[in-house]
Coordinates of C-alpha atoms in Angstrom, one line a residue:
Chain A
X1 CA 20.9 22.8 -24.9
X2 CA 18.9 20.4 -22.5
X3 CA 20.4 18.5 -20.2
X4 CA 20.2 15.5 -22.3
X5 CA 21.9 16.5 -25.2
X6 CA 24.9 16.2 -22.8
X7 CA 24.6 12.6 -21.9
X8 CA 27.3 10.4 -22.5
X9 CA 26.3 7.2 -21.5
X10 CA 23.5 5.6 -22.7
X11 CA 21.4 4.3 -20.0
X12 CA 19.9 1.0 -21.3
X13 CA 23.0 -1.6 -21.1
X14 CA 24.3 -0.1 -18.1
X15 CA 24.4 -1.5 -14.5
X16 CA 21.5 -0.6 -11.8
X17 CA 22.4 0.9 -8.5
X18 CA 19.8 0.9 -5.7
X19 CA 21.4 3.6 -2.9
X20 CA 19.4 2.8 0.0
X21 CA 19.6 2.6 3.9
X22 CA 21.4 -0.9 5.1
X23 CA 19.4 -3.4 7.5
X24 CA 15.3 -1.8 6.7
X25 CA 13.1 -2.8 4.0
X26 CA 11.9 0.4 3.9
X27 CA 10.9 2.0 0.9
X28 CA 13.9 0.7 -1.0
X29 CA 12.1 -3.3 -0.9
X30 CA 9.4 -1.3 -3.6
X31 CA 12.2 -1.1 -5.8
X32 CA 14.0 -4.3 -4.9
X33 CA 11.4 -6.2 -5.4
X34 CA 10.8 -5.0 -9.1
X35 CA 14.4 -6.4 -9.8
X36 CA 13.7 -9.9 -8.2
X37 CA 10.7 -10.4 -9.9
X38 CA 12.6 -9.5 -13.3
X39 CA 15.2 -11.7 -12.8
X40 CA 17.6 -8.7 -13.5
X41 CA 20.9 -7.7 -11.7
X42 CA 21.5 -5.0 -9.5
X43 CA 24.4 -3.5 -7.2
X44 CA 22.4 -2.6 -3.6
X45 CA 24.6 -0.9 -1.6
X46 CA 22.9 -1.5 1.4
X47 CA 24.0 -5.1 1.0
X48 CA 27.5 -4.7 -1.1
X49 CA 28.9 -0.7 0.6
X50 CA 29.3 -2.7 3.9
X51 CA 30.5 0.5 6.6
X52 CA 30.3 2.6 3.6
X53 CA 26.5 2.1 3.0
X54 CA 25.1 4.8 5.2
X55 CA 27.7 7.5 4.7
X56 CA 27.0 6.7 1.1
X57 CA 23.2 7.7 1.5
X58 CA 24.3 10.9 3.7
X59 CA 26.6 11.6 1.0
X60 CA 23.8 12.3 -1.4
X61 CA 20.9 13.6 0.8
X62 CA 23.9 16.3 2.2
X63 CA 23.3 19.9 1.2
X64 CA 27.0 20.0 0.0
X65 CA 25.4 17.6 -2.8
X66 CA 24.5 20.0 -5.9
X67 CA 24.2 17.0 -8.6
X68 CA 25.9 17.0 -11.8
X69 CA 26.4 17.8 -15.0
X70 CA 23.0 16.1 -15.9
X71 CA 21.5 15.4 -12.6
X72 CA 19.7 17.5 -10.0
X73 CA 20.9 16.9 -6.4
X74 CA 18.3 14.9 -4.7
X75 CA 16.5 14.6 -1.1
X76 CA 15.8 11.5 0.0
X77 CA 16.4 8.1 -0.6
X78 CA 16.0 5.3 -2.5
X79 CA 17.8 6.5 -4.9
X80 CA 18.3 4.8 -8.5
X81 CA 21.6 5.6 -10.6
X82 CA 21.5 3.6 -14.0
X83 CA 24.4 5.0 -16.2
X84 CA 24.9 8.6 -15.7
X85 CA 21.3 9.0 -14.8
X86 CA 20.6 10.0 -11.2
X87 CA 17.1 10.0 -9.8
X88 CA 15.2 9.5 -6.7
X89 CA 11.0 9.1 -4.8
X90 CA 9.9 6.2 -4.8
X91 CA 6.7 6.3 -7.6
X92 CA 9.3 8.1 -9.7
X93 CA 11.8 5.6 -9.5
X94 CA 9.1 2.6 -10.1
X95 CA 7.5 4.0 -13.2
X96 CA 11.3 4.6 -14.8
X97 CA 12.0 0.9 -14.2
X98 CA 8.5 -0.8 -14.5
X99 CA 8.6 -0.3 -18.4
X100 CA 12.0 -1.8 -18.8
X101 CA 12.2 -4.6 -16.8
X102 CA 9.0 -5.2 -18.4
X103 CA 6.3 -4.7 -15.3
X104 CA 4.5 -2.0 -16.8
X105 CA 3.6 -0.9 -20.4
X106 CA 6.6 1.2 -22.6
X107 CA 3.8 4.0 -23.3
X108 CA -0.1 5.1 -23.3
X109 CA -2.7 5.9 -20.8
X110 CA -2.0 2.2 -19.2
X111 CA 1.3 4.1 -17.3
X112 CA -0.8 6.5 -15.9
X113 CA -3.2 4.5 -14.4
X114 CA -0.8 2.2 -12.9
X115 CA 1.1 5.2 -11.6
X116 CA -2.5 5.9 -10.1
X117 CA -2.9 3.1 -8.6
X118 CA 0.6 2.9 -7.4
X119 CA 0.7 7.0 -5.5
X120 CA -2.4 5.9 -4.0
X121 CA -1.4 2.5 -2.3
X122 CA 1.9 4.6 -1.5
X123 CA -0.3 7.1 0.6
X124 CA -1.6 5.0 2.4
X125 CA 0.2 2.0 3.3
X126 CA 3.7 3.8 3.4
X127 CA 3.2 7.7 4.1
X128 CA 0.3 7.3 6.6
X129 CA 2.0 3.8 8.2
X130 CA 4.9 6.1 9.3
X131 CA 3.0 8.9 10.4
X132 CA 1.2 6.5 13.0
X133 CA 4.5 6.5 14.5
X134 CA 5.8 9.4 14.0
X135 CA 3.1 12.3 13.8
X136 CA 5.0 15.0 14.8
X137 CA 8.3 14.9 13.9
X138 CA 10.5 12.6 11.8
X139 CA 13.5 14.1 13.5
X140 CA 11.9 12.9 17.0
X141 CA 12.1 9.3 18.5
X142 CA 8.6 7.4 18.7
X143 CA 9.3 7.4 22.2
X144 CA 8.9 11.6 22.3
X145 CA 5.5 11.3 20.5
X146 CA 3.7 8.2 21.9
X147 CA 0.5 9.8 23.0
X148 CA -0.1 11.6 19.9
X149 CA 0.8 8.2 17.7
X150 CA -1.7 6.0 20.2
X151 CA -4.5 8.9 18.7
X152 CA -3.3 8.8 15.1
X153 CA -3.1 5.2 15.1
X154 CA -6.7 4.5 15.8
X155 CA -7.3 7.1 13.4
X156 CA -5.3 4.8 11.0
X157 CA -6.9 1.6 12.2
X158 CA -10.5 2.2 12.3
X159 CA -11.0 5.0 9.0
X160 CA -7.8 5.0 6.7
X161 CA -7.0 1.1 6.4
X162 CA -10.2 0.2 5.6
X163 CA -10.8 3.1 3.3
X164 CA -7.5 2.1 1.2
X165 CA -8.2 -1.4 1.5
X166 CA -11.7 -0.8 0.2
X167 CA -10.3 1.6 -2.5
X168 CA -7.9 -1.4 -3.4
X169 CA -10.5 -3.9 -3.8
X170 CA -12.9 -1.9 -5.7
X171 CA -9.6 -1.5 -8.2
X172 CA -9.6 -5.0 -8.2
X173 CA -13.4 -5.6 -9.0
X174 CA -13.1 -2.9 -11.4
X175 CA -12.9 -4.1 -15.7
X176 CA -9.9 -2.3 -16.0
X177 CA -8.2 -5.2 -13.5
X178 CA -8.8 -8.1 -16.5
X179 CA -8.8 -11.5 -15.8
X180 CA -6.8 -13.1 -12.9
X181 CA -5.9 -11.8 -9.7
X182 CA -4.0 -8.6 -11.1
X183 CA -4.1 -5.2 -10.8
X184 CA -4.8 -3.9 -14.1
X185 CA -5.0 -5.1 -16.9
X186 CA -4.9 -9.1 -16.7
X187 CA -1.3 -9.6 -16.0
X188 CA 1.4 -8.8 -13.4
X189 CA 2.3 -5.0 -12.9
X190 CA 4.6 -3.6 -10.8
X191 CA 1.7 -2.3 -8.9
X192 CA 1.3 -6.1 -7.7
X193 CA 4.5 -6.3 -6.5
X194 CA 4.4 -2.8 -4.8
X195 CA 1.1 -3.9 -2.9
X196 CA 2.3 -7.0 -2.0
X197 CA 5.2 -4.9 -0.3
X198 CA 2.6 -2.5 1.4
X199 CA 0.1 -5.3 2.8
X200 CA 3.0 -7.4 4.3
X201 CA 4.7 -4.7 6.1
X202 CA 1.7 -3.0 7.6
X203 CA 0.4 -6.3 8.4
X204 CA 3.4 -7.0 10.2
X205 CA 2.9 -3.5 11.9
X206 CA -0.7 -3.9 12.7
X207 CA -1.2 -7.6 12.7
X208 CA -4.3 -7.2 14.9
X209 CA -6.2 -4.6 13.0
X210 CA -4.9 -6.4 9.6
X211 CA -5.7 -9.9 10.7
X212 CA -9.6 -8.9 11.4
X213 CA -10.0 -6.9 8.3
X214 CA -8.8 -10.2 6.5
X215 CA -11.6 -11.6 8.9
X216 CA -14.7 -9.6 7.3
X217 CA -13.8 -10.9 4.0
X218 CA -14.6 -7.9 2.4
X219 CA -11.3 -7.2 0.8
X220 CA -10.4 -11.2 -0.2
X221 CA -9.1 -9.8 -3.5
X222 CA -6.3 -8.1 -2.3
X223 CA -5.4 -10.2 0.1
X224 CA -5.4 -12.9 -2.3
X225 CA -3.4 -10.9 -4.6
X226 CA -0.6 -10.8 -1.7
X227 CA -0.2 -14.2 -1.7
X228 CA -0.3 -14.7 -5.3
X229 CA 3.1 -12.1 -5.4
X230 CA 4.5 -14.6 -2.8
X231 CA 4.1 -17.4 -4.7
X232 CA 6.0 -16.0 -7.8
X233 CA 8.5 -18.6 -8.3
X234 CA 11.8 -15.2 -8.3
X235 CA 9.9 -13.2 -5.5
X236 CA 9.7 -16.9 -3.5
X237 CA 13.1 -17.3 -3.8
X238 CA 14.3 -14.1 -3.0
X239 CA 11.8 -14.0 0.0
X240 CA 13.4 -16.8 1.5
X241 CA 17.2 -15.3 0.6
X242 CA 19.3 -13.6 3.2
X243 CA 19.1 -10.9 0.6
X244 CA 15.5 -10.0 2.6
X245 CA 15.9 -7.6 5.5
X246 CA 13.9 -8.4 8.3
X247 CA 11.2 -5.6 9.7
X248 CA 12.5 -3.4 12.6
X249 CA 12.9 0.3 12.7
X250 CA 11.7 1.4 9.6
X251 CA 8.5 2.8 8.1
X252 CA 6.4 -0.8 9.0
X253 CA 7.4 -1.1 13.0
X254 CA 5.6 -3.4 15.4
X255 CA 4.2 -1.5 18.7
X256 CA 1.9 -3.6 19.9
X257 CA 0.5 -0.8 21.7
X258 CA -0.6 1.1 18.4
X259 CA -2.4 -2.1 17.3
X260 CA -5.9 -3.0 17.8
X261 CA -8.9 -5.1 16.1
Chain B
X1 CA -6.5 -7.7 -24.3
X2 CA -5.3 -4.5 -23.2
X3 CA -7.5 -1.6 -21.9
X4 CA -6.0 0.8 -24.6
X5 CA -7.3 -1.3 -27.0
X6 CA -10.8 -0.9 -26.2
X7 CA -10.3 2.8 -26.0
X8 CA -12.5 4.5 -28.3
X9 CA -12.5 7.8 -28.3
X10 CA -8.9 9.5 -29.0
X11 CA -8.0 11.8 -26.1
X12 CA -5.9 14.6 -27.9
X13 CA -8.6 16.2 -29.7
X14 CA -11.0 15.9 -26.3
X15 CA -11.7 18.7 -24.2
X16 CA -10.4 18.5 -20.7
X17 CA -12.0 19.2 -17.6
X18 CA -10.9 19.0 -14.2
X19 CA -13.0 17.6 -11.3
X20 CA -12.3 19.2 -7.9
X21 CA -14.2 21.0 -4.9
X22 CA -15.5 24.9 -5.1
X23 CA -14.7 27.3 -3.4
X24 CA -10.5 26.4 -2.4
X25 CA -7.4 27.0 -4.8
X26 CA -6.8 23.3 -3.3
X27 CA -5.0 20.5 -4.9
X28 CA -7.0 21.6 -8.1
X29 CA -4.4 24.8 -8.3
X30 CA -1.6 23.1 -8.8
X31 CA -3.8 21.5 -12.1
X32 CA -5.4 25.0 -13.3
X33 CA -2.0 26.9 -13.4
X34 CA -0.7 24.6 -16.7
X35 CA -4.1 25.6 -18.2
X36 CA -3.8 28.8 -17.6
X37 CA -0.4 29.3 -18.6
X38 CA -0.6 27.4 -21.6
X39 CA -3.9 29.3 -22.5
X40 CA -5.3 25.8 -23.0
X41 CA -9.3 26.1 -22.4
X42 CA -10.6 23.4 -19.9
X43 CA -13.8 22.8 -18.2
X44 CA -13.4 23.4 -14.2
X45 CA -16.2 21.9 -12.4
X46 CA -15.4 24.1 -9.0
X47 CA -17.0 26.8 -11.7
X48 CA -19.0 25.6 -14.0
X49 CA -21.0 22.9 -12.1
X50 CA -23.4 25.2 -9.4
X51 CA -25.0 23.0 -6.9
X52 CA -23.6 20.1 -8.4
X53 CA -19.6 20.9 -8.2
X54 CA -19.9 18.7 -4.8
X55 CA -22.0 15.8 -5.9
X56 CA -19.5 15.6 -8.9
X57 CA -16.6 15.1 -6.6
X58 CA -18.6 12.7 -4.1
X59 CA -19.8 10.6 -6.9
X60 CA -16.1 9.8 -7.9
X61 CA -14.7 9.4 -4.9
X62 CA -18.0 7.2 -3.5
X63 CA -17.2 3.7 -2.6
X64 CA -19.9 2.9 -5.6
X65 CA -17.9 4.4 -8.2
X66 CA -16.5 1.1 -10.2
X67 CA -14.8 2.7 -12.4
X68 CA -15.9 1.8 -16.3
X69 CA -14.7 -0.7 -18.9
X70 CA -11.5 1.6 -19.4
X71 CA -10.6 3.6 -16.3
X72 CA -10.1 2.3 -12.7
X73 CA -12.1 3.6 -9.5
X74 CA -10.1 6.8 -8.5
X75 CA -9.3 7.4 -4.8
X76 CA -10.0 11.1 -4.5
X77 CA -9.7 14.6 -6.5
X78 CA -8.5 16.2 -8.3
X79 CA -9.6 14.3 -11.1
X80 CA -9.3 14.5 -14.7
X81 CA -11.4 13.7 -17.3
X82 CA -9.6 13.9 -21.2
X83 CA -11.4 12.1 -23.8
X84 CA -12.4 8.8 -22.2
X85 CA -9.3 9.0 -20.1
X86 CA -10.2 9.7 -16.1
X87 CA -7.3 9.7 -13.7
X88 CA -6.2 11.5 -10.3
X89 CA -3.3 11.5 -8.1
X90 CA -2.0 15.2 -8.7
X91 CA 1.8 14.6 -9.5
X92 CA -0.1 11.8 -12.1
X93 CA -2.4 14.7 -13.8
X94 CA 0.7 16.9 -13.8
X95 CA 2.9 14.3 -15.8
X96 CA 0.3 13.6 -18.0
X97 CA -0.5 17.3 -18.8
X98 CA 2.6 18.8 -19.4
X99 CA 3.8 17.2 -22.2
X100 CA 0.7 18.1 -23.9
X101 CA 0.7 21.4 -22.7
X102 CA 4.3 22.4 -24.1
X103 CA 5.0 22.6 -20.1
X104 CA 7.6 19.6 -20.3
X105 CA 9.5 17.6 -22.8
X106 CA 7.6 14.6 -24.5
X107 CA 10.0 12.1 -23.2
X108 CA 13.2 11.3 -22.1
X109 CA 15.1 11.3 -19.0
X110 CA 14.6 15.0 -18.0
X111 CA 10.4 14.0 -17.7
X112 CA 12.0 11.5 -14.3
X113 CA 14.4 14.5 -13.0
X114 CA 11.3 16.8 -13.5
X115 CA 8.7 14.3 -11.7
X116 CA 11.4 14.1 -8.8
X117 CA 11.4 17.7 -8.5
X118 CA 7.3 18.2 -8.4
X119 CA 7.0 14.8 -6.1
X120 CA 9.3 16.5 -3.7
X121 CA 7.8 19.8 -4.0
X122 CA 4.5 18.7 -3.1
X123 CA 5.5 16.4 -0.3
X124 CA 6.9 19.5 1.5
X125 CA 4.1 22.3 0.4
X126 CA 0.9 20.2 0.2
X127 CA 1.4 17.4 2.3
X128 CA 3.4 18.7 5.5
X129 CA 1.9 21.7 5.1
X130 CA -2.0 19.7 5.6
X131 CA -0.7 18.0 7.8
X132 CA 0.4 21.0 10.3
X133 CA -3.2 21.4 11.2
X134 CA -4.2 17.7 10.5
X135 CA -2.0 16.1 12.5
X136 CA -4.0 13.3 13.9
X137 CA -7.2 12.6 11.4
X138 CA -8.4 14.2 8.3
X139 CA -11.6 13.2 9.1
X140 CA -11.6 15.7 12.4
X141 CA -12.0 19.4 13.1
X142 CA -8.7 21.4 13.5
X143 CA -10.0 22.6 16.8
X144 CA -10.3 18.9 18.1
X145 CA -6.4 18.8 17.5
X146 CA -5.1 21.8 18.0
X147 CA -2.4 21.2 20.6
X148 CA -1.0 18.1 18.3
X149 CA -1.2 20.8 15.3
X150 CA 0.8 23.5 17.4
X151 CA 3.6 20.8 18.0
X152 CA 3.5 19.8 14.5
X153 CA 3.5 23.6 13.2
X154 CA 6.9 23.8 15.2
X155 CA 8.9 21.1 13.4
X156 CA 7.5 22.1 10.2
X157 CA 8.5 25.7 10.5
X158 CA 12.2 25.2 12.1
X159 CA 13.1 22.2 10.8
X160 CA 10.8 20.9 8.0
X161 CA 10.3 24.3 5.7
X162 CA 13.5 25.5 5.8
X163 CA 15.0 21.8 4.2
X164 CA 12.8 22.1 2.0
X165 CA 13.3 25.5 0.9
X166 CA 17.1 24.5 0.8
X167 CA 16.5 21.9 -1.2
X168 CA 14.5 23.7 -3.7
X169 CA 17.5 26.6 -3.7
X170 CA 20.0 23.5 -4.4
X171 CA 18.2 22.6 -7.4
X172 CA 18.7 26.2 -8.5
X173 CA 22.0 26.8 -7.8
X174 CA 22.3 23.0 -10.2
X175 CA 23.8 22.9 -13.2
X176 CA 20.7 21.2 -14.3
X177 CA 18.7 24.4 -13.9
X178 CA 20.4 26.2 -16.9
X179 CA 20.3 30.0 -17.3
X180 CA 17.8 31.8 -16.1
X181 CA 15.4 31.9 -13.0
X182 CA 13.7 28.5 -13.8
X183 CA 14.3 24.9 -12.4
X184 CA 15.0 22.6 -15.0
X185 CA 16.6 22.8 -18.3
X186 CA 16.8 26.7 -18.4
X187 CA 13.0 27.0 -19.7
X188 CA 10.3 27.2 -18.0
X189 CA 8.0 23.9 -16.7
X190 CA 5.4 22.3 -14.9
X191 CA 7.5 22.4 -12.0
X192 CA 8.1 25.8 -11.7
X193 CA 3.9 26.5 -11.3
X194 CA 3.7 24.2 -9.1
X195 CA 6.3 25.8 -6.8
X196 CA 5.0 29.1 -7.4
X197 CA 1.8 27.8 -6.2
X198 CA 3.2 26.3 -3.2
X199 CA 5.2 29.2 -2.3
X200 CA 2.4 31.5 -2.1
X201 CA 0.0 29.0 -0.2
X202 CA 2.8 28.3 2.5
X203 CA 3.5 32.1 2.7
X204 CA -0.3 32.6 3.2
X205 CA -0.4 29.9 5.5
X206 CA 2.7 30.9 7.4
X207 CA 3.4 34.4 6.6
X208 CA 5.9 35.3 9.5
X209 CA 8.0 31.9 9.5
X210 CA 7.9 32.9 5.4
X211 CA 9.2 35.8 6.0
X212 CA 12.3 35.3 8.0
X213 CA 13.2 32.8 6.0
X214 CA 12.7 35.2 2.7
X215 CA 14.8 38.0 4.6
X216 CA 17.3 35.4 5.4
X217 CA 18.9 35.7 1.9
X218 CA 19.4 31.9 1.6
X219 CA 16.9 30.6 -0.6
X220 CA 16.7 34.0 -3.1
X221 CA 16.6 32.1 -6.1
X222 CA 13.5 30.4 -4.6
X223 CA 11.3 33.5 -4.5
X224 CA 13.0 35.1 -7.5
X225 CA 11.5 32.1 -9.5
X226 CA 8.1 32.3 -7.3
X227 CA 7.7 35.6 -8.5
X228 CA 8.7 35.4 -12.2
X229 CA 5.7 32.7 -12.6
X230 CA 3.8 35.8 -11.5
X231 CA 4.9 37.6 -14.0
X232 CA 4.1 35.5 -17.0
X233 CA 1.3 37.5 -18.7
X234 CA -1.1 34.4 -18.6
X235 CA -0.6 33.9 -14.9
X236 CA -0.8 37.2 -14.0
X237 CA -4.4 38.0 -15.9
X238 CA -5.5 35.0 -14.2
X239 CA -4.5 35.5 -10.8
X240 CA -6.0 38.9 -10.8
X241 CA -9.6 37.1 -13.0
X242 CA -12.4 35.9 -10.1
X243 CA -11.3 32.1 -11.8
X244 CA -8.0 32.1 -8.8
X245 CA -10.1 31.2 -5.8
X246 CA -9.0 33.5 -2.0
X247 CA -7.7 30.7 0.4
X248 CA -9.9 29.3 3.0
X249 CA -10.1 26.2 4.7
X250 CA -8.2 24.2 1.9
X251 CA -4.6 23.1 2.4
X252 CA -2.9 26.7 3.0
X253 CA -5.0 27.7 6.2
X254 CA -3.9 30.5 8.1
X255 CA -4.1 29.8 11.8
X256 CA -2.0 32.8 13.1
X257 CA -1.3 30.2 16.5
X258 CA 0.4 28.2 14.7
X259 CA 2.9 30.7 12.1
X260 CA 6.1 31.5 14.2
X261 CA 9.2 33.9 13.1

């Protein structure tokens, strides 16, 4: 019997749960932001669990956590419960949701460009953001690996931003992006949303190196598609809310001395 | 209009073929194992395209490539090529591919639990394992970061590997995993190759931290399930063909500095 046979609720009409860290954007503002721009409700428990929001997390990335009936246990957070379904990382959680709330096709080889499209800004403006601060161990403070984040920084600065931002742009020249300032496709994706997410945090991180990248004008496209996110009348809104967690210690940090033009 | 619309050329029918660099089991593995167990014929540039294996690569991956009136620019390879479908990002190739291949259910909620499990698998056996002797740039030499890669090696072996080997036991000892040495749903999937594949390359890479670990006792049902994949006839006939390329200087290095007990 697979596990779905033994599902009891149906998913569709239930509530969505975002289990997250409280007081970051972090990873969990990819998903958030899906939600806001739908227009569709959902319990975050980094904003309703009050003292109970971290333990919560713990609770599920613990190895005393061996899932359920119908659900693995997971590893990390964000996770997403929606009825009695229980998953978790990040791209996996965005290309569940994308088709419902209506940000991504229901089916065909559309979803698997889009998830394309959206691994590969992931890569780049979230996994290798956080290893510029963090190059040796996650488990360390930035403090206990500073010279070796200074090196991978400049690394980041000078050859990986302006390859993904090149790699984004060339997406964005591409047919397959339609008309409009989109992604793929002509119309609004969650893969919009997603890089809006990754450009404003690591330009908030690297506002130097950002800001004269912006300068060449060889990327205008994407940058242009950041704004146009921001100007969605929900994402606007929401942007503006208390709802929005300010930058700090997450995965997009500001040390000025990892910055550079 | 959408891109699928323009389509022409139905993809199911098509031959695949799988773009990725000679001469290392690489990325590409994780892709050829599904072929192989599903005794699916696919055309494997790494062996088929001489001299021009590495042009084929480059030419995707060149800032010139625009894509074409159907598919996006892709980032890097693997690739895959299926019909007039191209797309990379492994974990993408995977989910697309094992449906097809009998190697995962069509649809449903079990195809998210499964991605969660292969996205986490690979974060801890591709990319932390690159990144033990790429800790500061890609784009250099392991010798010009070799102290940054022995610090690195140390986290990953006492802290990093053995979560990840936990976590992988977890979803074992799950309800979810049904009877039987597999990972999901009591039958055997994409997943499990892929963490067959991952086993062996860390073990290579590390064989000593590996091996305490193995002679630990605690993650048994991991290696049980490593070597049952080994045992499946198709697997086994092509691990011992000259298709399974000897690891070199692709992901799973062995750099006996940095393995540890």
């Amino acid at each position: 019997m697979s596990p779905e046979a033994k599902r009891v609720t149906p998913n569709d009409d239930a509530p969505y749960e975002l289990i997250y860290w409280p007081g970051i954007p972090g990873r969990g503002e990819l998903i958030r932001l899906l939600f806001e721009e739908a227009g569709v409700p959902y319990n975050d428990t980094a904003k309703t669990a009050g003292n109970n929001a971290v333990p919560t997390v713990l609770g599920y990335m613990s190895p005393d956590n061996k899932g359920d009936a119908t659900n693995p246990p997971v590893f990390a957070s964000p996770i997403l419960k929606h009825g009695d379904l229980v998953i978790n990382q990040t791209p996996n959680i965005l290309l569940y949701l994308a088709p419902k709330l209506g940000l991504a096709p229901a089916e065909g080889d559309a979803l698997f460009h889009l998830n394309e499209i959206v691994l590969t800004i992931l890569d780049g403006f979230v996994g290798e953001v956080h290893e510029t601060h963090h190059p040796i161990a996650s488990s360390l403070n930035y403090e206990d690996q500073k010279p070796e984040a200074k090196k991978r920084s400049e690394v980041f600065v000078n050859e990986r931003l302006p390859k993904y931002l090149g790699y984004v742009q060339r997406v964005l020249d591409a047919k397959t992006s339609g008309d409009g300032p989109w992604l793929y496709g002509g119309k609004l994706t969650y893969a919009d949303l997603v890089l809006f997410q990754c450009i404003d945090g690591t330009q908030y991180a690297f506002p130097k190196a950002v800001g004269k990248l912006k300068d060449s004008g060889k990327y205008d496209s994407v940058f242009k598609l950041s704004d146009a996110v921001q100007e969605r009348p929900n994402i606007k809104k929401y942007l503006g809310s208390d709802r929005r967690s300010a930058y700090s210690h997450g995965i997009w940090r500001l040390y000025p001395e990892l910055d550079q033009e």
